[in-house]
Amino acid sequence: GENVEQHPSTLSVQEGDSAVIKCTYSDSASNYFPWYKQELGKRPQLIIDIRSNVGEKKDQRIAVTLNKTAKHFSLHITETQPEDSAVYFCAVGWGKFQFGAGTQVVVTP
Amino acid sequence: DTAVSQTPKYLVTQMGNDKSIKCEQNLGHDTMYWYKQDSKKFLKIMFSYNNKELIINETVPNRFSPKSPDKAHLNLHINSLELGDSAVYFCASSIGRMSNQPQHFGDGTRLSIL
């Protein structure tokens, strides 16, 4: 089955700096790569996604890059703000949805 | 007009009891899911239904029984609750059974077993 690894498990950044989270996957047939943000006590919410025919996608301060050859994709958050503090999950669409283990991001003012 | 709504939001009960969680989506989606999120935040899929038909059953103990009366509803009944069942249970839905569509989550049900 698909194996999704997400790193780092925790990430502490100064406000204004950039944050990068990386996920690797094992099945080359996977074709959908979403990122979810979960604030404390809330539901996971889709923040950005990318499909296998695209290498990069941007939405304001967040971007996702996909390297299909190396089987990894990354979430980039620029100019971080305290409200970016949350747990971020990558997921891989393959046969079934497989989530990464999550990254706790803490943005300190 | 919440898209995916689940009730109750909190459930506190004793070991050995039976309880149910209800989920409804008004997005017109065909596929619905139940996830369990443990204390380490890991999101683990339990079940998936497509248009009332069970399509994923992830080696969940048979104390857990999902029921989908129609494609807009997916309920979860749990028998003989155990301490290890304490978690947040999320319902989700997506347009179709293909895993290349975003999933929309409910607000979760926090289950605490005493």
Short mmCIF file of C-alpha atoms in Angstrom, two decimals:
data_model
loop_
_atom_site.label_atom_id
_atom_site.label_comp_id
_atom_site.label_asym_id
_atom_site.label_seq_id
_atom_site.Cartn_x
_atom_site.Cartn_y
_atom_site.Cartn_z
CA GLY A 1 0.00 0.00 0.00
CA GLU A 2 0.90 3.67 -0.10
CA ASN A 3 3.35 4.92 2.49
CA VAL A 4 3.31 8.67 3.24
CA GLU A 5 6.05 10.20 5.36
CA GLN A 6 5.85 13.79 6.58
CA HIS A 7 8.69 15.86 8.02
CA PRO A 8 9.32 17.58 10.31
CA SER A 9 6.89 16.55 13.03
CA THR A 10 7.25 19.96 14.70
CA LEU A 11 8.38 23.28 13.27
CA SER A 12 8.94 26.48 15.17
CA VAL A 13 9.42 29.69 13.15
CA GLN A 14 9.69 33.40 13.87
CA GLU A 15 6.88 35.54 12.56
CA GLY A 16 7.75 36.73 9.09
CA ASP A 17 10.01 33.78 8.29
CA SER A 18 9.17 30.96 5.88
CA ALA A 19 8.07 27.43 6.78
CA VAL A 20 8.55 24.34 4.64
CA ILE A 21 7.00 20.92 5.23
CA LYS A 22 7.88 17.94 3.08
CA CYS A 23 6.07 14.70 2.31
CA THR A 24 7.31 11.65 0.47
CA TYR A 25 5.19 8.87 -0.96
CA SER A 26 5.86 5.44 -2.41
CA ASP A 27 3.29 4.72 -5.13
CA SER A 28 4.09 6.35 -8.47
CA ALA A 29 0.42 5.94 -9.48
CA SER A 30 -0.63 8.55 -6.90
CA ASN A 31 -2.04 11.59 -8.65
CA TYR A 32 -3.54 13.96 -6.08
CA PHE A 33 -1.69 15.78 -3.29
CA PRO A 34 -3.70 18.01 -0.93
CA TRP A 35 -2.63 19.85 2.19
CA TYR A 36 -4.91 20.33 5.19
CA LYS A 37 -4.63 22.75 8.11
CA GLN A 38 -6.08 21.84 11.48
CA GLU A 39 -6.28 24.50 14.17
CA LEU A 40 -6.57 23.44 17.78
CA GLY A 41 -9.97 21.87 18.45
CA LYS A 42 -11.14 22.39 14.87
CA ARG A 43 -11.64 20.25 11.79
CA PRO A 44 -9.00 19.69 9.10
CA GLN A 45 -9.53 22.15 6.27
CA LEU A 46 -8.14 21.97 2.76
CA ILE A 47 -5.75 24.87 2.11
CA ILE A 48 -4.20 23.92 -1.21
CA ASP A 49 -3.90 20.91 -3.50
CA ILE A 50 -1.97 19.89 -6.57
CA ARG A 51 -2.44 17.24 -9.21
CA SER A 52 0.21 15.13 -10.85
CA ASN A 53 0.20 17.07 -14.12
CA VAL A 54 1.34 20.27 -12.37
CA GLY A 55 4.69 21.03 -10.75
CA GLU A 56 3.80 24.03 -8.62
CA LYS A 57 0.73 25.89 -7.39
CA LYS A 58 0.51 29.11 -5.43
CA ASP A 59 -2.23 30.81 -3.44
CA GLN A 60 -1.15 34.05 -1.79
CA ARG A 61 1.34 33.11 0.95
CA ILE A 62 1.13 29.36 0.47
CA ALA A 63 2.54 27.24 -2.33
CA VAL A 64 2.91 23.55 -3.05
CA THR A 65 5.62 21.99 -5.21
CA LEU A 66 5.57 18.45 -6.58
CA ASN A 67 8.49 16.36 -7.77
CA LYS A 68 6.96 13.26 -9.31
CA THR A 69 10.29 11.69 -10.19
CA ALA A 70 11.54 11.88 -6.62
CA LYS A 71 8.03 11.24 -5.23
CA HIS A 72 7.91 14.14 -2.87
CA PHE A 73 5.89 17.31 -2.48
CA SER A 74 6.27 20.27 -0.18
CA LEU A 75 4.18 23.00 1.41
CA HIS A 76 5.76 26.44 1.57
CA ILE A 77 4.36 29.20 3.77
CA THR A 78 5.96 32.62 3.35
CA GLU A 79 5.79 35.62 5.70
CA THR A 80 4.37 33.46 8.48
CA GLN A 81 1.88 34.97 10.90
CA PRO A 82 0.73 33.77 14.34
CA GLU A 83 -2.56 32.57 12.80
CA ASP A 84 -0.55 30.10 10.71
CA SER A 85 0.08 28.14 13.93
CA ALA A 86 -1.68 24.79 13.48
CA VAL A 87 -1.12 21.16 12.57
CA TYR A 88 -0.61 20.66 8.84
CA PHE A 89 -1.32 17.34 7.13
CA CYS A 90 -0.28 16.25 3.69
CA ALA A 91 -2.29 13.56 1.95
CA VAL A 92 -1.86 11.39 -1.09
CA GLY A 93 -4.66 10.28 -3.39
CA TRP A 94 -4.05 6.68 -4.35
CA GLY A 95 -6.71 4.00 -4.36
CA LYS A 96 -7.66 5.55 -1.09
CA PHE A 97 -6.68 8.73 0.72
CA GLN A 98 -3.59 8.39 2.88
CA PHE A 99 -2.66 11.15 5.34
CA GLY A 100 0.78 11.99 6.64
CA ALA A 101 1.36 12.06 10.39
CA GLY A 102 1.11 15.85 10.63
CA THR A 103 3.43 18.76 11.40
CA GLN A 104 2.82 21.03 14.38
CA VAL A 105 3.77 24.54 13.26
CA VAL A 106 4.28 27.21 15.90
CA VAL A 107 4.79 30.80 14.78
CA THR A 108 6.25 32.97 17.51
CA PRO A 109 5.76 36.76 17.40
CA ASP B 1 -25.79 25.85 6.60
CA THR B 2 -22.85 23.67 7.65
CA ALA B 3 -21.68 21.43 4.80
CA VAL B 4 -20.82 18.35 6.89
CA SER B 5 -22.49 18.24 10.28
CA GLN B 6 -22.05 15.61 12.93
CA THR B 7 -23.69 15.13 16.30
CA PRO B 8 -23.01 15.09 19.11
CA LYS B 9 -19.98 17.35 19.41
CA TYR B 10 -18.99 15.80 22.73
CA LEU B 11 -19.76 12.35 24.08
CA VAL B 12 -18.72 11.27 27.57
CA THR B 13 -19.72 7.78 28.58
CA GLN B 14 -18.67 4.75 30.57
CA MET B 15 -16.83 1.67 29.42
CA GLY B 16 -19.13 -1.03 28.13
CA ASN B 17 -21.84 1.34 26.91
CA ASP B 18 -23.15 1.56 23.34
CA LYS B 19 -23.26 4.91 21.57
CA SER B 20 -23.97 6.40 18.13
CA ILE B 21 -22.60 9.37 16.20
CA LYS B 22 -24.56 10.85 13.32
CA CYS B 23 -23.28 12.60 10.21
CA GLU B 24 -25.07 14.44 7.43
CA GLN B 25 -23.73 16.32 4.41
CA ASN B 26 -25.61 18.77 2.24
CA LEU B 27 -22.97 19.03 -0.49
CA GLY B 28 -24.58 16.46 -2.77
CA HIS B 29 -21.47 14.28 -2.47
CA ASP B 30 -21.59 10.56 -3.22
CA THR B 31 -18.87 9.40 -0.84
CA MET B 32 -18.66 9.68 2.95
CA TYR B 33 -15.99 8.63 5.45
CA TRP B 34 -15.32 8.09 9.11
CA TYR B 35 -11.88 8.93 10.51
CA LYS B 36 -10.45 8.43 13.98
CA GLN B 37 -7.95 11.00 15.29
CA ASP B 38 -6.05 9.86 18.35
CA SER B 39 -4.18 11.92 20.92
CA LYS B 40 -1.12 12.06 18.64
CA LYS B 41 -3.27 13.72 15.97
CA PHE B 42 -2.89 10.89 13.47
CA LEU B 43 -5.89 10.74 11.08
CA LYS B 44 -6.80 7.12 10.42
CA ILE B 45 -9.54 6.15 8.02
CA MET B 46 -12.08 3.69 9.39
CA PHE B 47 -14.83 3.37 6.78
CA SER B 48 -15.90 4.77 3.45
CA TYR B 49 -19.29 4.54 1.78
CA ASN B 50 -20.11 5.44 -1.80
CA ASN B 51 -23.80 5.99 -2.47
CA LYS B 52 -24.76 3.78 0.51
CA GLU B 53 -22.32 1.02 -0.44
CA LEU B 54 -19.39 0.13 1.84
CA ILE B 55 -16.13 0.51 -0.11
CA ILE B 56 -13.47 0.77 2.61
CA ASN B 57 -13.36 -1.08 5.91
CA GLU B 58 -9.97 -0.63 7.51
CA THR B 59 -9.61 -3.56 9.92
CA VAL B 60 -11.79 -1.82 12.45
CA PRO B 61 -13.12 -3.99 15.33
CA ASN B 62 -16.61 -5.22 14.57
CA ARG B 63 -17.83 -3.33 17.63
CA PHE B 64 -17.92 -0.42 15.17
CA SER B 65 -20.80 -0.59 12.72
CA PRO B 66 -21.41 2.14 10.15
CA LYS B 67 -24.82 2.63 8.57
CA SER B 68 -25.67 4.73 5.53
CA PRO B 69 -29.45 5.07 5.07
CA ASP B 70 -28.89 7.34 2.05
CA LYS B 71 -25.91 8.99 0.42
CA ALA B 72 -26.27 12.14 2.53
CA HIS B 73 -26.02 10.32 5.87
CA LEU B 74 -23.42 8.09 7.46
CA ASN B 75 -23.84 7.09 11.07
CA LEU B 76 -21.45 5.22 13.34
CA HIS B 77 -22.60 2.91 16.09
CA ILE B 78 -20.11 1.64 18.65
CA ASN B 79 -20.87 -1.30 20.94
CA SER B 80 -19.18 -2.16 24.24
CA LEU B 81 -17.04 0.97 24.37
CA GLU B 82 -13.44 0.55 25.54
CA LEU B 83 -10.93 3.02 26.97
CA GLY B 84 -8.96 2.88 23.70
CA ASP B 85 -11.96 4.21 21.78
CA SER B 86 -11.39 7.65 23.31
CA ALA B 87 -10.55 9.91 20.37
CA VAL B 88 -12.01 12.52 18.06
CA TYR B 89 -14.11 10.99 15.29
CA PHE B 90 -14.42 12.97 12.07
CA CYS B 91 -16.95 12.46 9.34
CA ALA B 92 -15.97 13.62 5.85
CA SER B 93 -17.39 13.60 2.35
CA SER B 94 -16.11 13.94 -1.21
CA ILE B 95 -17.66 14.23 -4.65
CA GLY B 96 -16.91 10.66 -5.68
CA ARG B 97 -15.13 7.49 -4.69
CA MET B 98 -12.00 8.39 -6.63
CA SER B 99 -9.29 9.53 -4.22
CA ASN B 100 -8.34 12.52 -6.35
CA GLN B 101 -11.01 14.79 -4.92
CA PRO B 102 -10.79 16.94 -1.79
CA GLN B 103 -12.45 15.72 1.36
CA HIS B 104 -14.65 18.01 3.43
CA PHE B 105 -14.63 17.35 7.17
CA GLY B 106 -17.23 17.81 9.86
CA ASP B 107 -16.35 19.48 13.16
CA GLY B 108 -15.64 16.19 14.91
CA THR B 109 -17.10 14.29 17.85
CA ARG B 110 -14.87 14.10 20.92
CA LEU B 111 -15.53 10.74 22.56
CA SER B 112 -14.27 10.27 26.12
CA ILE B 113 -14.58 6.92 27.85
CA LEU B 114 -14.53 6.94 31.65
#
